[in-house]
Amino acid sequence: MKLTAELDGAEQQIELRREGERVWARVDGRSYELSVRETEAGAYLLIDDGRVYECRVESTHAQPDAVQVHVRTQTYALTLSDPKRLRGGHGGAGGHGVDGSAQIVAPMPGKIVRVLVEVGAAVKAGDGIIVVEAMKMQNEMKAPRDGVVSEIHAASGATVNAGDILATIE
Amino acid sequence: MKLTAELDGAEQQIELRREGERVWARVDGRSYELSVRETEAGAYLLIDDGRVYECRVESTHAQPDAVQVHVRTQTYALTLSDPKRLRGGHGGAGGHGVDGSAQIVAPMPGKIVRVLVEVGAAVKAGDGIIVVEAMKMQNEMKAPRDGVVSEIHAASGATVNAGDILATIE
Amino acid sequence: MFKKILIANRGEIAVRIMRACRDLSISPVAVYSEADRDALHVRLADEAYLIGAAPSVESYLLIERVIEAVLKSGAEAIHPGYGFLAENASFARAVKEAGITFIGPTAEAMDLMGSKTSARRVAIEAGVPVVPGTTEPLESFADAQETAAQFGYPVMLKASAGGGGKGMRLVESADGLRSAFETAQSEAQAAFGNPEVYLEKAVERPRHIEIQIFADTHGNCVHLGERECSIQRRHQKVIEECPSPIDEPSLRERMGAAAVLAARAVDYVGAGTVEFLVSDTTRDFYFLEMNTRLQVEHPVTELVTGIDLVREQIMVAQGAQLSFTQDDVRWSGHAIECRVYAEDPDNNFMPSPGRITQLRVPAGPGIRDDGGVSANAEVSIYYDPMISKLAAWGRDRAEAIDRLRRALDEYAVGGIKTTLPFFREIVRDEEFIAGRLDTGFIARFNERRAGAAQADEAADETQRDMALIAAALHYSERQKAPVAQAATAEQSKWRMAGRAALRGRS
Amino acid sequence: MFKKILIANRGEIAVRIMRACRDLSISPVAVYSEADRDALHVRLADEAYLIGAAPSVESYLLIERVIEAVLKSGAEAIHPGYGFLAENASFARAVKEAGITFIGPTAEAMDLMGSKTSARRVAIEAGVPVVPGTTEPLESFADAQETAAQFGYPVMLKASAGGGGKGMRLVESADGLRSAFETAQSEAQAAFGNPEVYLEKAVERPRHIEIQIFADTHGNCVHLGERECSIQRRHQKVIEECPSPIDEPSLRERMGAAAVLAARAVDYVGAGTVEFLVSDTTRDFYFLEMNTRLQVEHPVTELVTGIDLVREQIMVAQGAQLSFTQDDVRWSGHAIECRVYAEDPDNNFMPSPGRITQLRVPAGPGIRDDGGVSANAEVSIYYDPMISKLAAWGRDRAEAIDRLRRALDEYAVGGIKTTLPFFREIVRDEEFIAGRLDTGFIARFNERRAGAAQADEAADETQRDMALIAAALHYSERQKAPVAQAATAEQSKWRMAGRAALRGRS
């Protein structure tokens, strides 16, 4: 099986063959012969010539191909794709839109406490835009860059979910 | 739903109605209105008018209707049956057979180290019959009553599983 | 001896108090909100009573619901833990009026010490040194502007009713005052039901050191030494230790005596903490406030003195004498605690609520983890995101750090982000290891960290490849096998349960 | 400082040693058999090498395979733990010849102390009192008959190479001698590869008390006080405490001095334990044997002295001086350990191997659990069934018992039987609480228990009804829902994996 992984912006080619507890793998030209045990759902104990790697794979909720892998104390966030399968676009939510606008995205579920600006306001990077409360902490969401507030999708007292776009700055 | 449970040799009638997190139950005439949460597979958190009971239900391997329920530090071993469903006989393995004979049953997987008696030997309750080794401990299986050894199903060096009948005394 | 105690709290502190109850063969009674129906503190209790909806103002902060529960249960006493109603004098009064023992000081002592402005007055009268600041809540923004200008920036805004960093804001210059003032008032209102804030001159490079005191109803009042709590983010402690790396017996003695003076001034009973700012250069100390309750960081004092503070609270509440005198108290070794939060350290410590999919709690020599969650638990958006307090003890500070580092590496929490990676870096930080602590530590640490990030990048290629291979194995597993699908079905069920919890009372 | 240490062991002790390695920033290397491919000690290691099949004679006892692994890994030292090769002088020699440091005493000291008969000679020569018995292995059954008749029954048969109760048999009268002799020889052969046994006069109502000693390569030899290990079943310790409930400083001093004498007689280096029988009436003590290794019960000494014995072992092995003198050693409070076994206490402590389906490990103040398993782990039939050592510390014995009782109640292990219910009864037993301990304790306890069983029967009707309701809920859940079926499929997979493991090398 061949897969492509995107990690830290770089693409890696992974080839894999598994026979029971043996795995032969090539990552970007490096070859490995490993023993593997699945210790529980999503947890893979890999041993590479004596070196032990306990890997725990977690899918992030919305996107099934985007996974986080915990190895020892490190976490790797990556996206897998199977070149053999046809796939649609990535559809990235949040961050910078394709048109150069910047979006303010709710990082967690919570409640809007205050909206500090109005649509049309000119703001500077670092200016407070919206205050969100979760777990008793109020967090001021700041403008990621200079610009003009073009949209506000949040009202005081409203409940928001992680990933909701709260405001757009152009 | 109505079920019959056998616990410590006594039969108990259980009636049950569940609506989401509420349960109405009657056990042997005693009525309960409970809140229930399934905290993980097989674990039921019951609250009876404020009293908390965290119950963990485990099936014993072979018999699906025989379960162990752990509540706080107690364990209850019971057998459930649904009177509405037709069922076969209990088929009790081990212990005393219907014909009054006594069987010696391997209590765990292990290896036969020594057979101390021969078929036809007269034995007294407490006499050693067979020595089984598991986890580096040798355990002498003793005759549960006086009698004559009628069958031996174990040979030195053989591996046995839990529940295997090793010998019969009549 | 009490037969039953109701714990008017949740999470790790409720679990901690229940353990002390069990030690004393006292039956623990829980209260819970709708978000906590299967929380660990409910599962470990003998009895549990639903007291309202998920938001704490509709449950854990509702005095009448807690009183109802205690009367229903027949418990003889209430332990308030910390946070929620722990420093609410009206609650202590309501408990007393219901004929129930409140495990804590008198309402009068809470009144005097509960408001920081009144506490300052008490300290000044008792001869305990204080930081320059207002003794009254600010009346208006104009009052705030005037006072700040008078002390000179930087100044600190603090909630009169507060604690735990909530409603607290450092203001560097006049520009930031209005927003900080409004946010602090609004946070204070949300957290404590009281919007009052006051102003203090901000002391630069201060150490935050506090003294644990304990008093009984027989006139004994003893201090149990200090805790260094200088490592703070957003004015909230994240790492605490006992003793302070300063470890100066004469300073401990002077601060301990001052703390006992403050406690005696309000006829204090039970466990309390007197907080000081200590100048790292002059070793002068200033009274900040007194917390009339157990502290989050009590385990480090317990590990070093051997005294079980919660057990002692319960004994004192039923009229026992303190089980130790000042001379009995010995400080042995060194203990450090990390507050493990469900927060994302890579994203400005944003709360990271969600389902805990995996949990490996460290153990072994010198390690104590006081947790409030189990695997499969849901960390809710409604409450403080602390999931556990991890503490390590060693014969000296170096050994305690060795063990803490090991335990942090062993700790694994899946499904949510935690502050564990952040602590793993701190215990390897040279300034931390050297004990050069003050409240600016984290800011400086973050600067060092930003500088070091590049070097780590190329770290371990093989380990990264293993992560990729594990991900690929997982991907291929999911393509086939009914068993794998079963696991997925199970996860979906959890996820749905999680979403339902997030929707709250729906 | 060593960079890498190979741990020639498995289970909880391998995990314990790895933690000490991590504390010292030393990389731990595991070895494992085919039955332990995903054992906790493998998962927590940096490196792990397969050394053979499941039976320990084909893996953990194979000196050459361990040496191969240590050479391959590049580790500079081997820690043998306890059991397996820990007291095998040939192993210590082979390690030394391979140019690797053996973390333990010299092979010569092991030779002298490893055989109990030779150890007796050493003790006698050093002036340490011993129990009457043979100093040579029995040559034949006739020899055994003659010697036993000479001492008078009861007598004790013991494996020359032994430890841990294996190959040990109490013989009450001449009738039982032959069967006991043969079983002891056969067990000794199976466990230690050496069938030799010897005879001792059995001392009645003795207390089993041992002294922890520690020596470095610079001539320092210090004792760390006693451990009371009188609570035994099948001659194997199950509960140990420090200090002994006798808690008599002068006795500790005399026994400590005798233990140091014995250790010095063989130029001992590292951690060792000198075991004594103590007469409860006369307080006379008799040398039994010396264990030239770490003991299972080392945590109680660590909790009371604050000294990390494994860390100290590693430091001493690389030539460091002991980090403490005799005068530095302080005993503070009281600690008690329970050995949690996968055994069925209601069925004559039969081993109960299988898959651990649920695991809740207790925590909180004063509790330390040194475990070797995780949830979903398979407890194999091939090895000692101990899954964890649970220890509690308190300021005094009563507080330690309070905490132990709480922790035992909190502990939950699903899928296998454990000795937890047995311990829960012991910590509530009046004789235990009063500290009236001797090696006959468990027999008397079982009698009291049989008498009390009737009373408990009707215990809590409501609780029993809840068990029935939970079972019925589970039954009805299983009738429907694809999710429930999914869980079952998952369980079947585990069960199959479990069976495969039981079949061993298939």
PDB file of C-alpha atoms in Angstrom, chain A residues 1-5 11-14 80-87, chain C residues 475:
ATOM      1  CA  MET A   1       0.000   0.000   0.000  1.00  0.00           C
ATOM      2  CA  LYS A   2       1.236   3.467  -0.877  1.00  0.00           C
ATOM      3  CA  LEU A   3       0.156   6.625   0.875  1.00  0.00           C
ATOM      4  CA  THR A   4       1.078  10.253   0.878  1.00  0.00           C
ATOM      5  CA  ALA A   5       1.362  12.096   4.147  1.00  0.00           C
ATOM      6  CA  GLU A  11       4.875  15.687   1.630  1.00  0.00           C
ATOM      7  CA  GLN A  12       6.208  12.238   2.518  1.00  0.00           C
ATOM      8  CA  GLN A  13       5.704   9.051   0.538  1.00  0.00           C
ATOM      9  CA  ILE A  14       4.956   5.960   2.624  1.00  0.00           C
ATOM     10  CA  LEU A  80      -2.937  11.139   4.854  1.00  0.00           C
ATOM     11  CA  SER A  81      -4.103  10.546   1.338  1.00  0.00           C
ATOM     12  CA  ASP A  82      -4.244   7.549  -0.882  1.00  0.00           C
ATOM     13  CA  PRO A  83      -3.081   8.532  -4.377  1.00  0.00           C
ATOM     14  CA  LYS A  84      -5.157   5.687  -5.805  1.00  0.00           C
ATOM     15  CA  ARG A  85      -8.367   7.204  -4.507  1.00  0.00           C
ATOM     16  CA  LEU A  86      -9.971  10.271  -6.054  1.00  0.00           C
ATOM     17  CA  ARG A  87     -10.306  13.047  -3.571  1.00  0.00           C
TER      18      ARG A  87
ATOM     19  CA  TYR C 475      -5.358   4.149   7.830  1.00  0.00           C
TER      20      TYR C 475
END
